[in-house]
PDB file of C-alpha atoms and ligand atoms in Angstrom:
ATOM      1  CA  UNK G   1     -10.849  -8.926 -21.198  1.00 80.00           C
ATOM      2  CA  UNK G   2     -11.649  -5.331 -20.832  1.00 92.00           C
ATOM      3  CA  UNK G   3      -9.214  -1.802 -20.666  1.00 96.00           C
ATOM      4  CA  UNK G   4      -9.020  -0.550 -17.273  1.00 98.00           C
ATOM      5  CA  UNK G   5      -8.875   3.143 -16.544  1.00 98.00           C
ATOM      6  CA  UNK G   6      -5.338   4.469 -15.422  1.00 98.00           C
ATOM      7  CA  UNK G   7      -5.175   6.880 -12.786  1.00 98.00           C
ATOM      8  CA  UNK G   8      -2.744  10.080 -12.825  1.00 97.00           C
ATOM      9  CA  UNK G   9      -1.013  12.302 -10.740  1.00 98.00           C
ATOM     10  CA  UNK G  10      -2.258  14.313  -8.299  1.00 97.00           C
ATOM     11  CA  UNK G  11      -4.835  11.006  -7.514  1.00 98.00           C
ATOM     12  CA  UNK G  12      -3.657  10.521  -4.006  1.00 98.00           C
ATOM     13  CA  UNK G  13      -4.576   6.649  -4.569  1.00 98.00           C
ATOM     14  CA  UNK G  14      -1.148   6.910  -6.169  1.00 98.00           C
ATOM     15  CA  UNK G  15       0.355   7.425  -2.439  1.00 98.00           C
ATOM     16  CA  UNK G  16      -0.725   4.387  -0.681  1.00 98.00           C
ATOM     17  CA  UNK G  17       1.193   1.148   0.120  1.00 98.00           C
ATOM     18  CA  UNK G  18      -0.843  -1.387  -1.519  1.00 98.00           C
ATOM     19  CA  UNK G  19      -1.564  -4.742   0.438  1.00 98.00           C
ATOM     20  CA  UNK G  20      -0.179  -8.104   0.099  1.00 98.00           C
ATOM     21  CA  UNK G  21      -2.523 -10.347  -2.280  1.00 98.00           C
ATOM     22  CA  UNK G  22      -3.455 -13.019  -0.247  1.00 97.00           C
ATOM     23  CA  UNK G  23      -5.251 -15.073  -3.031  1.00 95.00           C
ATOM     24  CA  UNK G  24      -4.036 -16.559  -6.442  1.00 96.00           C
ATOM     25  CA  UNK G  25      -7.448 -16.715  -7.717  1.00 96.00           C
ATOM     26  CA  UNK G  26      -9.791 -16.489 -11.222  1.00 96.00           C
ATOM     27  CA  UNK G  27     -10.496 -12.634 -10.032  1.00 97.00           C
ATOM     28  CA  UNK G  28      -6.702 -11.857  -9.767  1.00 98.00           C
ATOM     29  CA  UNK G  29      -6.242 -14.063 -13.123  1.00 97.00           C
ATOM     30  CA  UNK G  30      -9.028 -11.939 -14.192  1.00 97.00           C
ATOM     31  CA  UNK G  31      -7.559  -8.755 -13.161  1.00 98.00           C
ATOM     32  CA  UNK G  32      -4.016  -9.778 -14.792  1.00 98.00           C
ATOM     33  CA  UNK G  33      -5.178 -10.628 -18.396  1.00 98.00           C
ATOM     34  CA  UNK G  34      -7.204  -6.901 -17.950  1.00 98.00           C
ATOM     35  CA  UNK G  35      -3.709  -5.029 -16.760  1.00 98.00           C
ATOM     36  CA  UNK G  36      -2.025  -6.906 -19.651  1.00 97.00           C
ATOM     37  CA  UNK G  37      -4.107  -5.123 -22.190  1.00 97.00           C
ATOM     38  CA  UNK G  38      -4.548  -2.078 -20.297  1.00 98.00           C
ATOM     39  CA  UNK G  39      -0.528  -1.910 -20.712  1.00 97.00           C
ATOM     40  CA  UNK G  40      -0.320  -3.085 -24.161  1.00 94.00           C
ATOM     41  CA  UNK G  41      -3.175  -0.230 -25.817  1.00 94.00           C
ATOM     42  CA  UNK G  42      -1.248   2.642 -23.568  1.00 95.00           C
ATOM     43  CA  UNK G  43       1.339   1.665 -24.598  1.00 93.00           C
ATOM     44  CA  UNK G  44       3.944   0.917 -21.725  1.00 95.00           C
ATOM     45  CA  UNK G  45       6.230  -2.015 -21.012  1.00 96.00           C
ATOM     46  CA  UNK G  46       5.327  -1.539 -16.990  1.00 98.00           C
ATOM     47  CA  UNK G  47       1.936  -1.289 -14.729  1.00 98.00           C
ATOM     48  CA  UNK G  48       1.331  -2.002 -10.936  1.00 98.00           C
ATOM     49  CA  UNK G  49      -2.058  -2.613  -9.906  1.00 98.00           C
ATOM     50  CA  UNK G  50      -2.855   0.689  -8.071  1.00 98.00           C
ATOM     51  CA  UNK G  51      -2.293   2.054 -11.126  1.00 98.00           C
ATOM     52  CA  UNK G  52      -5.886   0.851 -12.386  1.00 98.00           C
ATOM     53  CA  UNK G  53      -6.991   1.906  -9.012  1.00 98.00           C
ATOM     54  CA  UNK G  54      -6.517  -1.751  -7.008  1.00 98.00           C
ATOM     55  CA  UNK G  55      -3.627  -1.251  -4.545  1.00 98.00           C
ATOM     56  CA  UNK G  56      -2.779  -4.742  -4.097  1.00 98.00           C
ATOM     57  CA  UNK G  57       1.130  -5.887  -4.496  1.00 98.00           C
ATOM     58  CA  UNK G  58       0.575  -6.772  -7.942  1.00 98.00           C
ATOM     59  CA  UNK G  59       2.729  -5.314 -10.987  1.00 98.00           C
ATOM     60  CA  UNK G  60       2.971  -6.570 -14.660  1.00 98.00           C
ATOM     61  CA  UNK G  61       6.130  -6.168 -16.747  1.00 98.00           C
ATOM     62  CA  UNK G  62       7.257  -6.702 -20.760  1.00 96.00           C
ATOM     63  CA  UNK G  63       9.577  -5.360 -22.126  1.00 94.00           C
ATOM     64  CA  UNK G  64       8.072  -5.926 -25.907  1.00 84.00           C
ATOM     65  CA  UNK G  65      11.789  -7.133 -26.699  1.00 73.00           C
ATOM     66  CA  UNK G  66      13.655  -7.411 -29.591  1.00 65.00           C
ATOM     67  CA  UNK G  67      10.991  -6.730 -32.498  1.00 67.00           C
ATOM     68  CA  UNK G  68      10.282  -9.220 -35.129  1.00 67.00           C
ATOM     69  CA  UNK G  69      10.907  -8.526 -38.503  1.00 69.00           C
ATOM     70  CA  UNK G  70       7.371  -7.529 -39.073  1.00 73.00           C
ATOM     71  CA  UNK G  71       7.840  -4.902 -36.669  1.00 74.00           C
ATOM     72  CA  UNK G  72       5.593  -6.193 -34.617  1.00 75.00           C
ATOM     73  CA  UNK G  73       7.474  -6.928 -30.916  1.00 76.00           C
ATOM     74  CA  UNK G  74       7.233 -10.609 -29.357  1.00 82.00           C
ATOM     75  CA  UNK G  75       5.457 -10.716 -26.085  1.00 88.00           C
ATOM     76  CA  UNK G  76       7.512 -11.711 -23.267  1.00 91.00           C
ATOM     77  CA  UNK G  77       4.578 -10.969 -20.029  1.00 96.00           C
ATOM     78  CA  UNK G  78       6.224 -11.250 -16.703  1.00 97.00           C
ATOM     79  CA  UNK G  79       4.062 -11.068 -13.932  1.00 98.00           C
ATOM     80  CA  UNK G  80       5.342 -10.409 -10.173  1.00 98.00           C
ATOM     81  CA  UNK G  81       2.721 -10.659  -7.349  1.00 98.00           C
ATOM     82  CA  UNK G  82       4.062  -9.949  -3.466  1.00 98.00           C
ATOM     83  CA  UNK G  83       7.571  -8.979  -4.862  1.00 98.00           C
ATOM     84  CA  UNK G  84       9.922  -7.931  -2.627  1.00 98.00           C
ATOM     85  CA  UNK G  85      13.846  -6.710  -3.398  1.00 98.00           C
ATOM     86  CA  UNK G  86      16.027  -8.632  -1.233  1.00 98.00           C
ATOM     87  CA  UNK G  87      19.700  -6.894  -2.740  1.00 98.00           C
ATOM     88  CA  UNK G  88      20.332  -3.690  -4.441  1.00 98.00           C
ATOM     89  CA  UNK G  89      24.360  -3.378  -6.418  1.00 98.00           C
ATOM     90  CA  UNK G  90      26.078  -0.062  -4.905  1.00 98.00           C
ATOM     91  CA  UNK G  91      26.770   0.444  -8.300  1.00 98.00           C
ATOM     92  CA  UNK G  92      24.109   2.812 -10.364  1.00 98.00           C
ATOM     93  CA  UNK G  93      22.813   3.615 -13.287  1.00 97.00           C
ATOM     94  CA  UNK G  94      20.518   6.170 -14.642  1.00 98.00           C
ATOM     95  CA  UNK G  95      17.803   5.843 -17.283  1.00 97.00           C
ATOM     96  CA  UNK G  96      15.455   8.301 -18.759  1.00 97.00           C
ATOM     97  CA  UNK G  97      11.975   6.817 -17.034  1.00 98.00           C
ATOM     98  CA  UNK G  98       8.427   7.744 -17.898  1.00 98.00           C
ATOM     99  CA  UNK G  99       5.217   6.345 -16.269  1.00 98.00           C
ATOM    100  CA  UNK G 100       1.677   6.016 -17.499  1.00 98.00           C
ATOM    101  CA  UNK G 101       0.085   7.449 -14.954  1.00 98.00           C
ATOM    102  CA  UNK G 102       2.612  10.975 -15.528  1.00 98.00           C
ATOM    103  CA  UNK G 103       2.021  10.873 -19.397  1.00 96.00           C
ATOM    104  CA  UNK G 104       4.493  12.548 -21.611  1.00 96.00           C
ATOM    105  CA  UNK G 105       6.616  13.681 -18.910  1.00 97.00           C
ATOM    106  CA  UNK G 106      10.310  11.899 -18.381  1.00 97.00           C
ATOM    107  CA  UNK G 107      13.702  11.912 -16.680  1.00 98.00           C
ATOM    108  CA  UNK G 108      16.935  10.472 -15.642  1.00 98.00           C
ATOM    109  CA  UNK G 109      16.632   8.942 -12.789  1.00 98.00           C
ATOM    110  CA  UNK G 110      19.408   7.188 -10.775  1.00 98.00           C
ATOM    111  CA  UNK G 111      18.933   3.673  -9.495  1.00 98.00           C
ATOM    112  CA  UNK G 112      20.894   0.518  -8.197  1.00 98.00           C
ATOM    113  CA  UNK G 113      21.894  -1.169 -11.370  1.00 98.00           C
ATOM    114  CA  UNK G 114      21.145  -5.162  -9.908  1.00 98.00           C
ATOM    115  CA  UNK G 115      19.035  -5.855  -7.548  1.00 98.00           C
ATOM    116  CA  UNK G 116      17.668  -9.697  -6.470  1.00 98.00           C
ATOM    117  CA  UNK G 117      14.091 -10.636  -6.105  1.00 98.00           C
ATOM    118  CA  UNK G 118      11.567 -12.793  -4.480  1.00 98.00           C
ATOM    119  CA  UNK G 119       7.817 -13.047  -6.223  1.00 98.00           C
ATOM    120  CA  UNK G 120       4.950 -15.138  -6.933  1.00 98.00           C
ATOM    121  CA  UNK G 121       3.772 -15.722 -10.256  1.00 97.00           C
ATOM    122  CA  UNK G 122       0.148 -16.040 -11.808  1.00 96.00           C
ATOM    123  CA  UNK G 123       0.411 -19.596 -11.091  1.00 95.00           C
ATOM    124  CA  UNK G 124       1.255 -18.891  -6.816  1.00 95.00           C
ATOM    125  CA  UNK G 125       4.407 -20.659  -7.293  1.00 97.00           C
ATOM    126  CA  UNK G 126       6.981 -18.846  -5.604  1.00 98.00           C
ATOM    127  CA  UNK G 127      10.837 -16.893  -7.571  1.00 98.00           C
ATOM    128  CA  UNK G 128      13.667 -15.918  -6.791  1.00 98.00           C
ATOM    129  CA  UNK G 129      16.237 -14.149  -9.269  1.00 98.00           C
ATOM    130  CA  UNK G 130      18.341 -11.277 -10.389  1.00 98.00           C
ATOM    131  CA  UNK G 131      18.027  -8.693 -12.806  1.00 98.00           C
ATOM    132  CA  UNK G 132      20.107  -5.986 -14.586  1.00 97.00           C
ATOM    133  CA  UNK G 133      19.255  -3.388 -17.767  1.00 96.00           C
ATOM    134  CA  UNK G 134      16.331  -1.952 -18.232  1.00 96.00           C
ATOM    135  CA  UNK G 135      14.371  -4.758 -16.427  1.00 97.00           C
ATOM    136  CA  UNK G 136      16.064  -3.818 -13.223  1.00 98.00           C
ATOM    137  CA  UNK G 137      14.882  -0.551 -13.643  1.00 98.00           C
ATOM    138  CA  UNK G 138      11.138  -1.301 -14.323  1.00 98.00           C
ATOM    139  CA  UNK G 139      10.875  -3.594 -11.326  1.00 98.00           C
ATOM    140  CA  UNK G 140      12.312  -1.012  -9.098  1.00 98.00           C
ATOM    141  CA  UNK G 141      10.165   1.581 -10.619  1.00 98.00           C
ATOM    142  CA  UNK G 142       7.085  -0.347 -10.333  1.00 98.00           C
ATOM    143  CA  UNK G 143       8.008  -1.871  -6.886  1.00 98.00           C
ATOM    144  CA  UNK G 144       7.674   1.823  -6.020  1.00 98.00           C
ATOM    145  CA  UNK G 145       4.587   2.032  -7.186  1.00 98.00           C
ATOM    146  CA  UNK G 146       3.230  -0.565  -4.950  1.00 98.00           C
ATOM    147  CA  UNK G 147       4.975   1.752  -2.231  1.00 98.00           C
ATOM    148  CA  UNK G 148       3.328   5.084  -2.992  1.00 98.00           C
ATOM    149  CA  UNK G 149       6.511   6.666  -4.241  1.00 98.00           C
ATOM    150  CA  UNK G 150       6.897   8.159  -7.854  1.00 98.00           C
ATOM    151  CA  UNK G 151       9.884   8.874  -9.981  1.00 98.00           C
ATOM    152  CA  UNK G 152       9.364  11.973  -9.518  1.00 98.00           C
ATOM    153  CA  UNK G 153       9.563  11.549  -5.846  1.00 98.00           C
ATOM    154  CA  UNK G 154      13.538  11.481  -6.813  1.00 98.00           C
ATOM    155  CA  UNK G 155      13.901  14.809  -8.495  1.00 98.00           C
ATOM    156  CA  UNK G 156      13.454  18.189  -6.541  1.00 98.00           C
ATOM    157  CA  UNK G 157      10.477  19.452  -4.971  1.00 97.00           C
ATOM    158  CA  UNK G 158      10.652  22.174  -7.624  1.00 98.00           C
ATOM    159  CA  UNK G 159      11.335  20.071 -10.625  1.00 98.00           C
ATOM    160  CA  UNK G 160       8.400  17.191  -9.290  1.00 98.00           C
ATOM    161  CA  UNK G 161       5.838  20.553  -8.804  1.00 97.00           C
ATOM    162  CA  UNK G 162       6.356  21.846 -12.204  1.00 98.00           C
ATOM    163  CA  UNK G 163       5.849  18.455 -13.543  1.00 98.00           C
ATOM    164  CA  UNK G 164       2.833  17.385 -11.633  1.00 98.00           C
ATOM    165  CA  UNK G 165       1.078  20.899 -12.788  1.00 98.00           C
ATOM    166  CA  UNK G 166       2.007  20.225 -16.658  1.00 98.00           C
ATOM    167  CA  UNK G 167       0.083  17.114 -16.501  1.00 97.00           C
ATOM    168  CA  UNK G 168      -2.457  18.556 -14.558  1.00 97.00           C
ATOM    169  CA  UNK G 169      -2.729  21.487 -17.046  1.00 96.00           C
ATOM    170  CA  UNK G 170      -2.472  19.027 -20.195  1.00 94.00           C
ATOM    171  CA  UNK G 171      -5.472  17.176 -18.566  1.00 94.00           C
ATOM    172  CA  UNK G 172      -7.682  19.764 -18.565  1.00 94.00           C
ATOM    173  CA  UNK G 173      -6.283  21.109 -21.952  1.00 93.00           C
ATOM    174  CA  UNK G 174      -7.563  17.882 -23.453  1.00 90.00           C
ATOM    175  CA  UNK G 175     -10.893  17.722 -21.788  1.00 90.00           C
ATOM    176  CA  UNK G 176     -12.239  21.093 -22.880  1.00 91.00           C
ATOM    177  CA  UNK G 177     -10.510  20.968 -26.297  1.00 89.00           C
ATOM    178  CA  UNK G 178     -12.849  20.678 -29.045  1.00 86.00           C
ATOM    179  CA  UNK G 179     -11.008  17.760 -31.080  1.00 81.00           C
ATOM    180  CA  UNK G 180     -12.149  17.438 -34.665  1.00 82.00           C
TER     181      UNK G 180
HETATM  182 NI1   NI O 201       4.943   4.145 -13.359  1.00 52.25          NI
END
């Protein structure tokens, strides 16, 4: 297994709709295992495939929930390949959301609080189910992903600008820092 590189706003790879996966095979399996301990080292409990810079409908999910005694959480890996969200609830709910490739930059964003969903998993075998809680939220934010959109995309122009620019400016902060 190796770390992949995460891309970050403005990388306008970010803005495509990524294409169906049309194979189940070792180099997807490969690619999985990779994106699993990409996700774990960031750390994050979500990552869609573009995000490592392969726009395929692929996007990995766990939650890292409850934690054991020993502090250390219990793996719980969900993998979703092709999904699609078949129902949203009216009802909404709002969560403070991050995402790895707009480090250390959050907000509240508003979305439907169920939604029901149709995906492959690692094994090609086809799902269907529902979700609510903070699961709901990461699939629809990282069903986004697969779509080009951002969760930024839901705040104002003004508010998405001035955070785009902060990670841009934290970026370069970092690179010509001398860190000792
Ligand atoms: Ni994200």
């Amino acid at each position: 297994m190796s770390l992949l590189p995460i891309i970050e706003v403005p990388d306008q790879l970010l803005r495509e709709q990524s294409a169906p996966v049309e194979r189940v095979d070792d180099d997807l399996k490969r690619l999985i295992a990779d994106m699993f301990e990409t996700m774990y080292e960031a750390p994050g409990i979500g990552l869609a495939a573009v995000q490592v810079a392969v726009p395929r409908r692929l996007l990995i999910i766990d939650l890292q929930d409850p934690v054991e005694e020993d502090g250390d959480p219990v793996k719980d890996p969900h993998v979703f390949i092709n999904p699609e969200i078949l129902k949203a609830s009216d009802a909404r709910k709002s969560y403070n959301e991050g995402c790895l490739s707009i480090p250390d930059q959050y907000a509240e964003i508003e979305r439907p609080d169920i939604v029901r969903a149709r995906w492959l998993d690692q094994h090609g075998k086809s799902h269907e189910g529902e979700f609510d809680g903070l699961m709901s939220v990461c699939l629809q934010h990282e069903v986004d992903h697969l779509n080009g959109i951002l969760f930024i995309d839901y705040l104002s122009r003004l508010k998405r600008d001035m955070i785009v620019k902060k990670v841009v400016k934290s970026r370069k902060d970092r690179e010509q820092a001398a860190i000792l």
